[in-house]
PDB file of C-alpha atoms and ligand atoms in Angstrom:
ATOM      1  CA  MET A   4       0.553  -3.505  19.642  1.00 73.00           C
ATOM      2  CA  ASN A   5      -2.804  -1.959  20.202  1.00 82.00           C
ATOM      3  CA  LEU A   6      -4.591  -1.038  17.058  1.00 91.00           C
ATOM      4  CA  SER A   7      -7.283   1.521  16.652  1.00 93.00           C
ATOM      5  CA  ALA A   8     -10.581   0.455  14.920  1.00 94.00           C
ATOM      6  CA  ALA A   9      -9.611   2.314  11.679  1.00 95.00           C
ATOM      7  CA  GLU A  10      -6.193   0.341  11.597  1.00 96.00           C
ATOM      8  CA  GLN A  11      -7.763  -2.972  12.092  1.00 97.00           C
ATOM      9  CA  ALA A  12     -10.345  -2.361   9.358  1.00 98.00           C
ATOM     10  CA  LEU A  13      -7.368  -1.182   7.149  1.00 98.00           C
ATOM     11  CA  ILE A  14      -5.212  -4.491   7.723  1.00 98.00           C
ATOM     12  CA  ARG A  15      -8.215  -6.589   7.484  1.00 98.00           C
ATOM     13  CA  ALA A  16      -9.023  -5.042   3.973  1.00 98.00           C
ATOM     14  CA  ALA A  17      -5.515  -5.926   2.798  1.00 98.00           C
ATOM     15  CA  ARG A  18      -5.768  -9.252   3.985  1.00 98.00           C
ATOM     16  CA  GLU A  19      -9.249  -9.793   2.474  1.00 98.00           C
ATOM     17  CA  ALA A  20      -7.840  -8.425  -0.944  1.00 98.00           C
ATOM     18  CA  ARG A  21      -4.895 -10.716  -0.874  1.00 98.00           C
ATOM     19  CA  THR A  22      -7.471 -13.723  -1.290  1.00 98.00           C
ATOM     20  CA  HIS A  23      -8.015 -12.029  -4.895  1.00 98.00           C
ATOM     21  CA  ALA A  24      -4.605 -11.812  -5.811  1.00 98.00           C
ATOM     22  CA  TYR A  25      -4.010 -12.822  -9.528  1.00 98.00           C
ATOM     23  CA  ALA A  26      -0.453 -14.353  -9.323  1.00 98.00           C
ATOM     24  CA  PRO A  27      -0.152 -17.535 -11.357  1.00 98.00           C
ATOM     25  CA  TYR A  28       3.349 -16.652 -12.420  1.00 98.00           C
ATOM     26  CA  SER A  29       5.098 -15.687  -9.155  1.00 97.00           C
ATOM     27  CA  GLY A  30       2.854 -17.462  -6.766  1.00 98.00           C
ATOM     28  CA  TYR A  31       3.434 -14.604  -4.564  1.00 98.00           C
ATOM     29  CA  ALA A  32      -0.160 -13.379  -3.479  1.00 98.00           C
ATOM     30  CA  VAL A  33      -0.157  -9.821  -2.164  1.00 98.00           C
ATOM     31  CA  GLY A  34      -3.257  -7.603  -0.819  1.00 98.00           C
ATOM     32  CA  ALA A  35      -2.937  -3.855   0.033  1.00 99.00           C
ATOM     33  CA  ALA A  36      -5.390  -1.336   1.421  1.00 98.00           C
ATOM     34  CA  VAL A  37      -5.052   2.401   1.624  1.00 98.00           C
ATOM     35  CA  LEU A  38      -6.807   4.699   4.084  1.00 98.00           C
ATOM     36  CA  ALA A  39      -7.961   8.056   2.743  1.00 98.00           C
ATOM     37  CA  ASP A  40      -8.157  11.245   4.902  1.00 97.00           C
ATOM     38  CA  ASP A  41     -12.109  11.050   4.654  1.00 97.00           C
ATOM     39  CA  GLY A  42     -12.013   7.647   6.327  1.00 96.00           C
ATOM     40  CA  ARG A  43     -12.645   5.551   2.954  1.00 98.00           C
ATOM     41  CA  VAL A  44     -10.542   2.310   2.488  1.00 98.00           C
ATOM     42  CA  PHE A  45      -9.655   1.213  -0.861  1.00 98.00           C
ATOM     43  CA  ALA A  46      -8.073  -2.282  -1.542  1.00 98.00           C
ATOM     44  CA  GLY A  47      -6.056  -3.843  -4.298  1.00 98.00           C
ATOM     45  CA  CYS A  48      -4.405  -7.134  -5.061  1.00 98.00           C
ATOM     46  CA  ASN A  49      -1.245  -7.864  -7.362  1.00 98.00           C
ATOM     47  CA  VAL A  50      -2.447  -8.615 -10.961  1.00 98.00           C
ATOM     48  CA  GLU A  51       0.059 -10.354 -12.920  1.00 98.00           C
ATOM     49  CA  ASN A  52      -0.006 -10.979 -16.683  1.00 98.00           C
ATOM     50  CA  ALA A  53       1.741 -13.488 -18.972  1.00 98.00           C
ATOM     51  CA  SER A  54       3.843 -10.570 -20.451  1.00 98.00           C
ATOM     52  CA  TYR A  55       5.486 -10.250 -17.097  1.00 97.00           C
ATOM     53  CA  GLY A  56       6.340  -6.440 -17.340  1.00 97.00           C
ATOM     54  CA  LEU A  57       2.673  -5.587 -17.604  1.00 98.00           C
ATOM     55  CA  SER A  58       1.853  -6.953 -13.748  1.00 98.00           C
ATOM     56  CA  VAL A  59       0.784  -4.477 -11.248  1.00 98.00           C
ATOM     57  CA  CYS A  60       1.239  -4.392  -7.636  1.00 98.00           C
ATOM     58  CA  ALA A  61      -1.239  -4.738  -5.153  1.00 98.00           C
ATOM     59  CA  GLU A  62      -0.388  -1.255  -3.539  1.00 98.00           C
ATOM     60  CA  ARG A  63      -0.489   0.446  -6.959  1.00 98.00           C
ATOM     61  CA  VAL A  64      -4.038  -1.171  -7.659  1.00 98.00           C
ATOM     62  CA  ALA A  65      -5.067   0.251  -4.278  1.00 98.00           C
ATOM     63  CA  VAL A  66      -3.886   3.758  -4.805  1.00 98.00           C
ATOM     64  CA  PHE A  67      -5.006   4.003  -8.345  1.00 98.00           C
ATOM     65  CA  GLY A  68      -8.376   2.936  -7.055  1.00 98.00           C
ATOM     66  CA  ALA A  69      -8.511   5.662  -4.438  1.00 98.00           C
ATOM     67  CA  ALA A  70      -7.449   8.346  -6.753  1.00 98.00           C
ATOM     68  CA  ALA A  71     -10.138   7.363  -9.315  1.00 98.00           C
ATOM     69  CA  ALA A  72     -12.727   7.672  -6.528  1.00 98.00           C
ATOM     70  CA  GLY A  73     -11.529  11.053  -5.854  1.00 98.00           C
ATOM     71  CA  ALA A  74      -9.715  10.038  -2.644  1.00 98.00           C
ATOM     72  CA  GLN A  75      -6.266  11.601  -3.403  1.00 96.00           C
ATOM     73  CA  ARG A  76      -5.140  12.479  -0.034  1.00 98.00           C
ATOM     74  CA  LEU A  77      -4.101   9.203   1.774  1.00 98.00           C
ATOM     75  CA  VAL A  78      -2.923   8.704   5.346  1.00 98.00           C
ATOM     76  CA  ALA A  79      -2.033   5.060   5.632  1.00 98.00           C
ATOM     77  CA  ALA A  80      -1.411   1.799   3.960  1.00 98.00           C
ATOM     78  CA  ALA A  81      -1.480  -1.949   4.897  1.00 98.00           C
ATOM     79  CA  VAL A  82       0.414  -4.327   2.916  1.00 98.00           C
ATOM     80  CA  CYS A  83      -0.248  -8.431   3.339  1.00 98.00           C
ATOM     81  CA  THR A  84       2.332 -10.801   2.106  1.00 98.00           C
ATOM     82  CA  PRO A  85       3.006 -14.372   2.761  1.00 97.00           C
ATOM     83  CA  ASP A  86       6.282 -13.495   4.367  1.00 96.00           C
ATOM     84  CA  GLY A  87       6.371  -9.698   5.670  1.00 94.00           C
ATOM     85  CA  GLY A  88       7.727  -8.268   2.389  1.00 97.00           C
ATOM     86  CA  THR A  89       7.677  -4.579   2.221  1.00 98.00           C
ATOM     87  CA  PRO A  90       6.532  -2.551  -0.762  1.00 98.00           C
ATOM     88  CA  CYS A  91       8.622  -2.178  -3.871  1.00 98.00           C
ATOM     89  CA  GLY A  92      10.387   1.025  -4.687  1.00 98.00           C
ATOM     90  CA  ALA A  93       7.702   1.815  -7.551  1.00 98.00           C
ATOM     91  CA  CYS A  94       5.018   1.411  -4.850  1.00 98.00           C
ATOM     92  CA  ARG A  95       6.763   3.619  -2.497  1.00 98.00           C
ATOM     93  CA  GLN A  96       7.169   6.296  -4.911  1.00 98.00           C
ATOM     94  CA  VAL A  97       3.448   5.797  -5.784  1.00 98.00           C
ATOM     95  CA  LEU A  98       2.260   6.155  -2.228  1.00 98.00           C
ATOM     96  CA  LEU A  99       4.460   9.272  -1.858  1.00 98.00           C
ATOM     97  CA  GLU A 100       2.492  11.005  -4.725  1.00 97.00           C
ATOM     98  CA  PHE A 101      -0.551  10.640  -2.585  1.00 98.00           C
ATOM     99  CA  ALA A 102       0.606  10.752   0.992  1.00 98.00           C
ATOM    100  CA  ALA A 103      -0.981  13.844   2.949  1.00 96.00           C
ATOM    101  CA  ALA A 104       2.324  13.697   5.197  1.00 96.00           C
ATOM    102  CA  PRO A 105       4.766  11.257   4.260  1.00 95.00           C
ATOM    103  CA  ASP A 106       6.231  11.418   7.630  1.00 97.00           C
ATOM    104  CA  GLN A 107       3.038  10.677   9.539  1.00 97.00           C
ATOM    105  CA  PHE A 108       1.999   8.091   6.639  1.00 98.00           C
ATOM    106  CA  THR A 109       1.820   4.632   8.389  1.00 98.00           C
ATOM    107  CA  VAL A 110       2.766   1.592   6.354  1.00 98.00           C
ATOM    108  CA  TRP A 111       1.595  -1.517   7.989  1.00 98.00           C
ATOM    109  CA  VAL A 112       3.446  -4.782   6.965  1.00 98.00           C
ATOM    110  CA  VAL A 113       1.276  -7.843   7.851  1.00 98.00           C
ATOM    111  CA  SER A 114       0.974 -11.472   6.959  1.00 98.00           C
ATOM    112  CA  PRO A 115      -2.439 -13.245   7.088  1.00 97.00           C
ATOM    113  CA  ALA A 116      -1.966 -13.912  10.608  1.00 97.00           C
ATOM    114  CA  HIS A 117       0.478 -11.433  12.132  1.00 97.00           C
ATOM    115  CA  VAL A 118       1.418  -7.832  12.295  1.00 98.00           C
ATOM    116  CA  ILE A 119       5.150  -7.973  11.039  1.00 98.00           C
ATOM    117  CA  ALA A 120       6.172  -4.184  11.179  1.00 98.00           C
ATOM    118  CA  ARG A 121       5.153  -0.680  10.765  1.00 98.00           C
ATOM    119  CA  TYR A 122       7.096   2.057   9.048  1.00 98.00           C
ATOM    120  CA  THR A 123       6.428   5.522   8.101  1.00 98.00           C
ATOM    121  CA  LEU A 124       6.366   6.318   4.548  1.00 98.00           C
ATOM    122  CA  THR A 125       9.360   8.625   4.996  1.00 98.00           C
ATOM    123  CA  GLU A 126      11.413   5.563   6.696  1.00 98.00           C
ATOM    124  CA  LEU A 127      10.638   3.500   3.521  1.00 98.00           C
ATOM    125  CA  LEU A 128      11.286   6.033   1.145  1.00 98.00           C
ATOM    126  CA  PRO A 129      13.726   8.795   2.500  1.00 97.00           C
ATOM    127  CA  HIS A 130      14.434  11.523  -0.284  1.00 96.00           C
ATOM    128  CA  GLY A 131      11.665  10.391  -2.547  1.00 96.00           C
ATOM    129  CA  PHE A 132      11.307  12.201  -5.730  1.00 96.00           C
ATOM    130  CA  GLN A 133       8.904  15.252  -5.721  1.00 91.00           C
ATOM    131  CA  LEU A 134       8.318  17.584  -8.764  1.00 89.00           C
ATOM    132  CA  ALA A 135       8.440  21.347  -7.741  1.00 80.00           C
ATOM    133  CA  ARG A 136       5.095  22.732  -8.710  1.00 71.00           C
ATOM    134  CA  GLY A 137       3.651  25.952  -9.677  1.00 66.00           C
ATOM    135  CA  GLU A 138       6.974  27.788  -9.916  1.00 58.00           C
TER     136      GLU A 138
HETATM  137 ZN1   ZN B  28       5.278  -2.573  -5.834  1.00 94.03          ZN
END
């Protein structure tokens, strides 16, 4: 698979973020990164809590960091797990919220050493929830 420099940087950021995962309960370290339409990359890792329900996935940490920095049109994401796990349903919905074009939004699924798969967000979340706005 030939990857562009931007895609390689996105995947590298997800792998790097995974090294910061705080996952003492599940032991399942995840890193994620999102690419904004202005070229900026925002990364996140999963952050667990002793009160398990408070844990947040790597993908949402990355997306919320992007949103907080004013990057609210995202064009791609990379997720790095030990075994090629794909984003959970909640994270797919959060990615949809900020995806500039869901059918062209690439989600790279990678492990530390390999590119496992690539999907579009529409493939991962067909018929995602979208609130009708302004009417
Ligand atoms: Zn998730």
